[in-house]
Coordinates of C-alpha atoms in Angstrom, one line a residue:
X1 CA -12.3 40.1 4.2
X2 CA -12.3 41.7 7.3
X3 CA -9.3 40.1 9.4
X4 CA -9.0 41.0 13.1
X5 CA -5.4 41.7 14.1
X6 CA -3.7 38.2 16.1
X7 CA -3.0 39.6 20.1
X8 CA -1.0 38.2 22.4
X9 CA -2.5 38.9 25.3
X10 CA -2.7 36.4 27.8
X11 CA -6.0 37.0 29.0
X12 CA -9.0 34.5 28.3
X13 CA -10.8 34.8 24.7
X14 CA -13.4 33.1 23.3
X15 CA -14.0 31.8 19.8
X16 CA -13.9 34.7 17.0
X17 CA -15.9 34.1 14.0
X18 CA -15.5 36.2 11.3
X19 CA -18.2 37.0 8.0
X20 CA -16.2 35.9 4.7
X21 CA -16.9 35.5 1.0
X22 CA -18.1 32.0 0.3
X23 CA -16.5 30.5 -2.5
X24 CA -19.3 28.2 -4.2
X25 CA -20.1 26.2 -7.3
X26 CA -22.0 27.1 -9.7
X27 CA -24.6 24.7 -10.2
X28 CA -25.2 25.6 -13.9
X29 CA -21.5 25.0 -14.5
X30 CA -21.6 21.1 -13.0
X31 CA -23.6 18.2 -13.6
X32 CA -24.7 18.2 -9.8
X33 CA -23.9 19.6 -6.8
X34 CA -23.8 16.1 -4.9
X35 CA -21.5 15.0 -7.8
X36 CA -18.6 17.9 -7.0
X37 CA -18.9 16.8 -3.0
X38 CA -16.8 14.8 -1.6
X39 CA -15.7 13.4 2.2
X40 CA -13.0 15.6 3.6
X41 CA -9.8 14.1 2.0
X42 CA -8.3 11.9 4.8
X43 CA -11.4 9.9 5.1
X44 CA -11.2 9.3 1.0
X45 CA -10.3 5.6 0.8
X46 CA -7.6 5.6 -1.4
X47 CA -7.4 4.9 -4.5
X48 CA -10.9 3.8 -5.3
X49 CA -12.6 6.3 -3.6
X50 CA -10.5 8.6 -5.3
X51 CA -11.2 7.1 -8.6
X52 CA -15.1 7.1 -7.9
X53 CA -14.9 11.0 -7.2
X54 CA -12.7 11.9 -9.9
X55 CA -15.2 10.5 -12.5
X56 CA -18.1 11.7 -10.9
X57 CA -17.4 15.0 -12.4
X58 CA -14.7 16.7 -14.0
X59 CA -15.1 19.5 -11.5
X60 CA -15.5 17.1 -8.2
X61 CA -13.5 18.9 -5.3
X62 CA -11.2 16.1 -4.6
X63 CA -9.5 17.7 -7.6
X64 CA -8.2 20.3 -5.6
X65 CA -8.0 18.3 -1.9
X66 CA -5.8 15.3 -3.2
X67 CA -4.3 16.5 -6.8
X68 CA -3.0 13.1 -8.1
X69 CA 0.7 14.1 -10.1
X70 CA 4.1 12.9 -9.9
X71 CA 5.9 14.1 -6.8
X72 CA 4.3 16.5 -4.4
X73 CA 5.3 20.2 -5.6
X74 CA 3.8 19.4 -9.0
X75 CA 0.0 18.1 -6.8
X76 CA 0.1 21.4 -5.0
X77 CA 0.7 23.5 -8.2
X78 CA -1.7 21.2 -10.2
X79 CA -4.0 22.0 -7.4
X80 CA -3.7 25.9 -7.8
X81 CA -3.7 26.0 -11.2
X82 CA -7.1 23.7 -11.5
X83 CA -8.6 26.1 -8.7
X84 CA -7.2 29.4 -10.6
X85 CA -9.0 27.7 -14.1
X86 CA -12.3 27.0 -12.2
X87 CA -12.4 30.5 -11.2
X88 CA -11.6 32.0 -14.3
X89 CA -14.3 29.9 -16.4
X90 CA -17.2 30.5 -13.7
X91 CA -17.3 27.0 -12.1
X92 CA -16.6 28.7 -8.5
X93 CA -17.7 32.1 -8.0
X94 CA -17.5 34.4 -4.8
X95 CA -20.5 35.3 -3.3
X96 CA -21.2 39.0 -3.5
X97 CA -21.3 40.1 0.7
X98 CA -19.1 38.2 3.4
X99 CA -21.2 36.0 5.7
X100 CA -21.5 33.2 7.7
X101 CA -23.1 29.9 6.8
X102 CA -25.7 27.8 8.3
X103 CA -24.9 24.6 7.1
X104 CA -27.5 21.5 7.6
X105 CA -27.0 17.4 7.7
X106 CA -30.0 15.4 7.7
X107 CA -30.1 11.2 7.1
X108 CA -33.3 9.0 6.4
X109 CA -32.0 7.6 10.2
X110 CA -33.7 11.0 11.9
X111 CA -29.6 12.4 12.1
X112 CA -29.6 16.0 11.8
X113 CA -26.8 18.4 12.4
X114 CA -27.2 21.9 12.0
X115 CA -23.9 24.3 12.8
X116 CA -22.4 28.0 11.6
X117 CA -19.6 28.2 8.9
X118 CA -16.9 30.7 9.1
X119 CA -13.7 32.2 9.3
X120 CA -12.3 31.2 12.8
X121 CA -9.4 33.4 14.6
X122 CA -6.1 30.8 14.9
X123 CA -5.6 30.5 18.4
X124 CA -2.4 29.2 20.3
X125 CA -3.3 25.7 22.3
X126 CA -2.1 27.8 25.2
X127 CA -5.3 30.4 24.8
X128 CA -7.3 27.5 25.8
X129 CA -10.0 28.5 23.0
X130 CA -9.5 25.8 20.6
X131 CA -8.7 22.2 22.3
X132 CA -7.2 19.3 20.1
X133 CA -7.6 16.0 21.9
X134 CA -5.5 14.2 19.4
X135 CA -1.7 14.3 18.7
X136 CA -0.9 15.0 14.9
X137 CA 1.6 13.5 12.2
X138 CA 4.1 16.1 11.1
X139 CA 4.4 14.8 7.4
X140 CA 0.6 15.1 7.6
X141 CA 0.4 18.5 8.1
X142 CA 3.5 19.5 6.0
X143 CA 1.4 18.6 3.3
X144 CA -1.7 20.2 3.8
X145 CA 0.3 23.9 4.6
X146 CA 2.1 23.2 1.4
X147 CA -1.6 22.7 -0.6
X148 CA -3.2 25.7 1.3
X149 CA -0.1 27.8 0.6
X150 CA 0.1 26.7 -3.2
X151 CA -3.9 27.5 -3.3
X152 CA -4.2 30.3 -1.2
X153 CA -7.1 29.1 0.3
X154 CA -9.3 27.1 2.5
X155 CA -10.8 24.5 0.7
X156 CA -12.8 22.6 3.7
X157 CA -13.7 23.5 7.0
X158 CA -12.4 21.7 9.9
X159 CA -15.5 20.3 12.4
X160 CA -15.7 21.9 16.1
X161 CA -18.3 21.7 18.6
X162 CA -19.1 23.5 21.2
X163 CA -22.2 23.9 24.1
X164 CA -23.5 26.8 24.5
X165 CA -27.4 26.7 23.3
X166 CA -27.7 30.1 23.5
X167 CA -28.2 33.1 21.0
X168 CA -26.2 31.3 18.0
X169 CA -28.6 28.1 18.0
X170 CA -31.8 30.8 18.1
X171 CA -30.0 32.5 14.7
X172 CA -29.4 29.0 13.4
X173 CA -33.1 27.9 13.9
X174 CA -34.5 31.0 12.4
X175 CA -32.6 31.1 9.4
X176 CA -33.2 27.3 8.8
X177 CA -37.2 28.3 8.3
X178 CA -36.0 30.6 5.0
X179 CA -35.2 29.2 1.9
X180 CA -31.6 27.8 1.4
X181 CA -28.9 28.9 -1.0
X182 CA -28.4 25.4 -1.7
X183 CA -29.7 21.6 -0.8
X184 CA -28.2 18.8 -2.5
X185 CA -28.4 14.8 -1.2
X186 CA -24.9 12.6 -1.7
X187 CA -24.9 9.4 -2.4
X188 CA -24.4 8.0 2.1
X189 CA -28.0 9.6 1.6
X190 CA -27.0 12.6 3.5
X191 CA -29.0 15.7 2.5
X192 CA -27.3 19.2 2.7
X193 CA -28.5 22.4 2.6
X194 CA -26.2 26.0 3.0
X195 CA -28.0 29.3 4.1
X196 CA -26.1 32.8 4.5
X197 CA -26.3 34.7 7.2
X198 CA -25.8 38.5 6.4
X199 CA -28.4 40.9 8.7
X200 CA -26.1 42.7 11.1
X201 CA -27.7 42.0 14.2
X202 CA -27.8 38.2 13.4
X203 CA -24.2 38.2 12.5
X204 CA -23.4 40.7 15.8
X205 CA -25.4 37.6 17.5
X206 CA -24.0 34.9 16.7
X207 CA -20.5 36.3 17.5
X208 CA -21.2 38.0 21.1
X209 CA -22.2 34.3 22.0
X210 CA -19.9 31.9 20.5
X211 CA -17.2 34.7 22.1
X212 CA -17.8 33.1 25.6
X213 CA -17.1 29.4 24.8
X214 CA -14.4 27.1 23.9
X215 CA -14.4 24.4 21.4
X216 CA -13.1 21.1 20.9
X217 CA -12.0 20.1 17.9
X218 CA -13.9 17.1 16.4
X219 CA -12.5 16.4 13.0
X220 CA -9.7 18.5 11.6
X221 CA -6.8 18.2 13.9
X222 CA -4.3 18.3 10.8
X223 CA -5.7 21.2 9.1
X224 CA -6.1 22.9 12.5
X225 CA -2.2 22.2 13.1
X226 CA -1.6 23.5 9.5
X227 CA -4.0 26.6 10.1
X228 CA -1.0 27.3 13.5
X229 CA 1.7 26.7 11.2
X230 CA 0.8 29.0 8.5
X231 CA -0.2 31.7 10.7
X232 CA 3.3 31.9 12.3
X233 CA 4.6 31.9 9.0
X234 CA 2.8 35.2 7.7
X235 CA 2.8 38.8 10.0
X236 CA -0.1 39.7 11.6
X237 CA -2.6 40.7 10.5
X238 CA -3.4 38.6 7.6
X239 CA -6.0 36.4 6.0
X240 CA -3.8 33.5 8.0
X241 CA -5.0 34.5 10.9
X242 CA -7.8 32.7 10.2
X243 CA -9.1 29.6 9.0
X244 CA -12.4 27.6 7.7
X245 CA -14.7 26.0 10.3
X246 CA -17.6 24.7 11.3
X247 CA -18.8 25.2 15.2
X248 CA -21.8 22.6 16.0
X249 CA -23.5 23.0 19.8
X250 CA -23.6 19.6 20.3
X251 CA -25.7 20.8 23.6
X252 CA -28.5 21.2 20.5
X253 CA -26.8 18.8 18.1
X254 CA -25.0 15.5 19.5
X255 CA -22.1 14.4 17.4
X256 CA -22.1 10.6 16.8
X257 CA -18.5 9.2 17.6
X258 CA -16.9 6.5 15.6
X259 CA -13.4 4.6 16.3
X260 CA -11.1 5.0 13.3
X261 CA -9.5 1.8 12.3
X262 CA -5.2 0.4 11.7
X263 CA -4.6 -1.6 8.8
X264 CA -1.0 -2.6 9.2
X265 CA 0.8 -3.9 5.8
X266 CA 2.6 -7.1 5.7
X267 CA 1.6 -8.3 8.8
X268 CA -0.8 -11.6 8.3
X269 CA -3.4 -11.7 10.5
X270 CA -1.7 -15.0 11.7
X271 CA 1.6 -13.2 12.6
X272 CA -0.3 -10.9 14.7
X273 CA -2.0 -13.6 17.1
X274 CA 1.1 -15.6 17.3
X275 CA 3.0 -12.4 19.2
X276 CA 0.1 -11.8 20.7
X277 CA 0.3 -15.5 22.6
X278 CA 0.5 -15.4 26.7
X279 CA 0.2 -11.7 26.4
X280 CA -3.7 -10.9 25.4
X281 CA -6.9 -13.4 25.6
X282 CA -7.4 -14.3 21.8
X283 CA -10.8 -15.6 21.1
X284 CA -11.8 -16.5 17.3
X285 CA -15.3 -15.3 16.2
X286 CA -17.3 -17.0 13.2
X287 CA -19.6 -14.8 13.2
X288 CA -21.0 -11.5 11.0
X289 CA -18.7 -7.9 11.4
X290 CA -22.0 -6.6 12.8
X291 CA -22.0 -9.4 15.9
X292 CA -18.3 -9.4 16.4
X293 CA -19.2 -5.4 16.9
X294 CA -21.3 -6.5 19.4
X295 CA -19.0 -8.7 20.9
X296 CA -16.7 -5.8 20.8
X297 CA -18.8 -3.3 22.6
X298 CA -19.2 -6.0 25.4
X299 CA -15.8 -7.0 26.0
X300 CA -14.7 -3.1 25.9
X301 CA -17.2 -2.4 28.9
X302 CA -14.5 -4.6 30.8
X303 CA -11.2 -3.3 29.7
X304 CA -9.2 -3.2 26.6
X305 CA -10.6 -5.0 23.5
X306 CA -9.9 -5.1 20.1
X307 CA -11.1 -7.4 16.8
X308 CA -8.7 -8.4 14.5
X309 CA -9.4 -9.4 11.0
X310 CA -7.8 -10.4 7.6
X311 CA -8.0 -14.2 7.0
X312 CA -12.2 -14.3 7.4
X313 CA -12.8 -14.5 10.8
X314 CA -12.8 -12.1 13.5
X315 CA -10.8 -12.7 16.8
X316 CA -11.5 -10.7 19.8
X317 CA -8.7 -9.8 21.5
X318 CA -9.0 -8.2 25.2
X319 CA -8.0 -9.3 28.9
X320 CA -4.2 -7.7 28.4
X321 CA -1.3 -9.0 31.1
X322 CA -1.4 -6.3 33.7
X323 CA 2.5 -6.8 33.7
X324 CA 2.5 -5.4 30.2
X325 CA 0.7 -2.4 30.4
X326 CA 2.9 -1.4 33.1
X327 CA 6.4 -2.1 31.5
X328 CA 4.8 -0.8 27.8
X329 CA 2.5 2.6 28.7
X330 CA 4.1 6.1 30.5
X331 CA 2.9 6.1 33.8
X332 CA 3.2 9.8 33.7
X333 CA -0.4 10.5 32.1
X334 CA -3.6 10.8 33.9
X335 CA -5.5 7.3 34.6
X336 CA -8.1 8.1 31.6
X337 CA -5.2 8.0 29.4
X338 CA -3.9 5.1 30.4
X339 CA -6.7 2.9 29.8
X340 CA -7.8 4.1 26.6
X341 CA -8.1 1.5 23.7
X342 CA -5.7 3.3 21.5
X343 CA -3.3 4.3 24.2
X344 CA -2.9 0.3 24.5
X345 CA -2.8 -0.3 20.5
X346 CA 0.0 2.1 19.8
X347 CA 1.9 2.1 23.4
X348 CA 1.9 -1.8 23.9
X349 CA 0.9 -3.4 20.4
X350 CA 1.9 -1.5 17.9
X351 CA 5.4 0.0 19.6
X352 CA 6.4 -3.7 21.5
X353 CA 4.5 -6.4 20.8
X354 CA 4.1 -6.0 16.6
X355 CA 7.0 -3.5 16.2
X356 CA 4.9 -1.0 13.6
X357 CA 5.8 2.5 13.1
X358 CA 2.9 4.5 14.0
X359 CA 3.5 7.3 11.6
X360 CA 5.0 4.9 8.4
X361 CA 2.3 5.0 5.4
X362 CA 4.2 1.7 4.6
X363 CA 2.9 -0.1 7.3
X364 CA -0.2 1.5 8.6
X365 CA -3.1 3.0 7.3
X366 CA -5.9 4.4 9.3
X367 CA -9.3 4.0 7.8
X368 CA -12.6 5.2 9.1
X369 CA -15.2 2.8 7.3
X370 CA -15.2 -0.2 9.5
X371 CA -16.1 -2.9 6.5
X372 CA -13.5 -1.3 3.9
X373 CA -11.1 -2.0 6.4
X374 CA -11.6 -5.8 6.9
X375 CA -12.3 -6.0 3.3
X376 CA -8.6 -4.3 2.6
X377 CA -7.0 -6.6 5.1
X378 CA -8.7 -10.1 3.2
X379 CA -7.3 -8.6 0.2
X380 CA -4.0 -7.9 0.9
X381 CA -3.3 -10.6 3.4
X382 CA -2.6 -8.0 6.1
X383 CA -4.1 -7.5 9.2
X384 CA -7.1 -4.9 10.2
X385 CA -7.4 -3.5 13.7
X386 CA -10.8 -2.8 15.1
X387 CA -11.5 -0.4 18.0
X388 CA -15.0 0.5 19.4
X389 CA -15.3 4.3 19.9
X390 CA -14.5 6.3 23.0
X391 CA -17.4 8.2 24.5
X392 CA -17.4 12.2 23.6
X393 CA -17.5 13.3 27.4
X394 CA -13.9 11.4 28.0
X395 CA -12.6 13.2 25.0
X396 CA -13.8 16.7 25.7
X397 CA -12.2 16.2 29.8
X398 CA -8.9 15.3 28.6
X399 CA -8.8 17.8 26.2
X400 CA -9.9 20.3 29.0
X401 CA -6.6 18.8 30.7
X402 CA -4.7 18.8 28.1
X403 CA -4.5 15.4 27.3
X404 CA -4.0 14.7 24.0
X405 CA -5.2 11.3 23.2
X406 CA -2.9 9.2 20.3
X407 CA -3.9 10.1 17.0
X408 CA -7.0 9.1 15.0
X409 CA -8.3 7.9 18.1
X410 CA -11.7 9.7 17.3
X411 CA -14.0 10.1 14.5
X412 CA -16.4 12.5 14.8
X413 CA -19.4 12.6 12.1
X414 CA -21.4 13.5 10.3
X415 CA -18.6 15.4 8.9
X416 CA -19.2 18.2 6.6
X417 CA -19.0 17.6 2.7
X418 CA -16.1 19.4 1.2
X419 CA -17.2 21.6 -2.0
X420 CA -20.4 22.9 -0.5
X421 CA -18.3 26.3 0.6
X422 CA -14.9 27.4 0.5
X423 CA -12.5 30.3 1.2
X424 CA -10.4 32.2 -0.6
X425 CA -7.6 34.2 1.3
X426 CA -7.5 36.9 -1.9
X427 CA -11.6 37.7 -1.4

């Protein structure tokens, strides 16, 4: 692959995509290509998800994404030595000319997403290129450069987006009209299809425009982390000074935005009011999750509001004490911050009113599918935390401030299937 060397100069670059060798399955090597997808691997609800993937086919990608073994070192090498088998027997293959990849979502709701696949130049947050608007866990991302490292590879691309509607979208929309290298529909009833892009001039294109913008990043802020970490790690130039993306112009393609949810162990959902008393209003709900969203989205257009669940209600908690947030939130951080939803979850419930370690697997989780959550919280007698989304606009202006907002504050989707295209560092 052709790696451009990392500079340090301090003037302002743009985003630098660079042509690589897709690593694909081979479709007559699988049962289906929908049956090796899967979601990128924090968004796998654990363990069933896992479980439903794994026997969907022997080759399914979460194979190598989350390797299930005894203690971490022997996942990652399990992980390298499945990849290193698949590529031996045929089941991935390289394709035979670097290129980027037009890569296309469409649902039976009229959502379609279209954005370019490639090999993105790892830029310091101080370039100002690439802007994270969430903070990161460092276990987190000690794990993923320990996979990538073990692997030697990319094995899903992180989700940016960018507005730019220029000579980029023009490629994508011309290449869409040709015949795909793949299409395949997964069982959310998302259809996929892959195209390469390999003319020169189209290639040449696509890079003179996306050199002009920034991106934010959507989904990926671990991987994106790793991607910095393992570039520091390795001198320049290397295949680590790159890593696996794709760049959606939301100016052509809006992004929808999703909250991502808190189920905290061991805490009933009774436990959680109680504190909660002379602090928060606390109203019950008997109603349906899809009217107590409602409810939600209402109360939220008036402050803070969350919905708690676990013991088959919902109860709509908003209206906190003024008093609190100032004693409980760093009045250091612009006024956007302040009032977010999640700034108020982990700052003032979370850190003082439930006492839960923000970053402790044992007593959090943080789920994106809004019903698994409740219906994990029922079953374990723990408590699930709601939050309605935050508006993409607020996200990309703090992250043009450099704001980062607390983590999993955002989910960005559709995100893109893992298995559909990956990169190896060796090609």
């Amino acid at each position: 692959m052709n790696t451009a060397g990392h500079s340090e100069a301090t003037e302002r670059r743009g985003l630098e995509l660079t042509p690589f060798r897709g690593l694909r399955y081979d479709p007559d090597r699988v049962g289906s290509l929908a049956s090796v997808t899967s979601p990128p691997y924090d968004v796998v609800v654990r363990p069933d998800g896992l479980h439903h993937l794994e026997s969907a086919d022997p080759h399914n990608i979460v194979r190598l994404i989350l390797p299930q073994a005894g203690t971490p070192d022997a996942r990652n090498e399990q992980a390298a030595d499945t990849l290193r088998r698949w590529l031996a027997e045929g089941v991935l293959a390289p394709d035979p000319d670097p290129a980027l990849y037009v890569y296309e979502q469409r649902d039976g709701d009229g959502m379609l997403q279209r954005g370019v696949i490639g090999a993105l130049r790892v830029s310091a947050p101080a370039e100002g290129v690439v802007l994270p608007h969430e903070d990161v866990m460092p276990p987190v991302v000690a794990d993923r450069a320990a996979l990538m490292r073990a692997t030697r590879a990319n094995l899903e691309p992180l989700l940016l987006t960018y507005r730019g509607d220029g000579t980029a979208a023009e490629v994508v929309e011309r290449t869409v009209a040709g015949p795909p290298l793949l299409a395949t529909t997964t069982e959310d009833g998302f259809c996929h299809r892959l195209w390469s892009v390999t003319a020169p001039a189209d290639l040449a294109g696509i890079q003179s425009d996306l050199a002009q913008h920034q991106a934010l990043i959507a989904d990926g802020h671990h991987r994106w982390a790793t991607y910095l970490r393992l570039r520091a790690e390795h001198p320049s130039p290397s295949p680590w000074d790159h890593g696996l993306v794709l760049l959606v112009d939301t100016a052509r393609y809006p992004l929808r935005v999703r909250a991502i949810h808190r189920l905290l162990h061991g805490l009933p959902v009774r436990d959680a009011l109680a504190a909660l008393s002379g602090q928060f209003r606390v109203r019950r709900l008997d109603v349906p999750l899809a009217k107590a969203q409602e409810v939600l989205a209402d109360a939220a257009c008036a402050g803070n509001a969350f919905l708690l669940a676990g013991d088959g209600s919902f109860h709509l908690v908003d209206r906190p004490d003024p008093g609190l947030l100032d004693r409980t939130i760093p009045a250091d951080r612009p006024a956007a911050w302040r009032s977010l939803d999640a700034t108020v979850l982990h700052a003032t419930l979370l850190e003082h009113v439930w006492h839960i370690p923000e970053d402790s697997p044992a007593h959090i989780a943080y789920i994106h599918d809004t019903a698994a959550t409740v219906t994990k919280a029922e079953q374990d007698g723990s408590t699930a935390v709601l939050l309605h989304p935050v508006r993409e606009e607020v996200v990309r202006e703090l992250a043009r401030q450099g704001v980062k907002m607390p983590r999993k504050s955002t989910s960005f989707g559709p995100k893109p299937a893992s298995g559909l295209v990956l990169r190896a560092l060796e090609l």
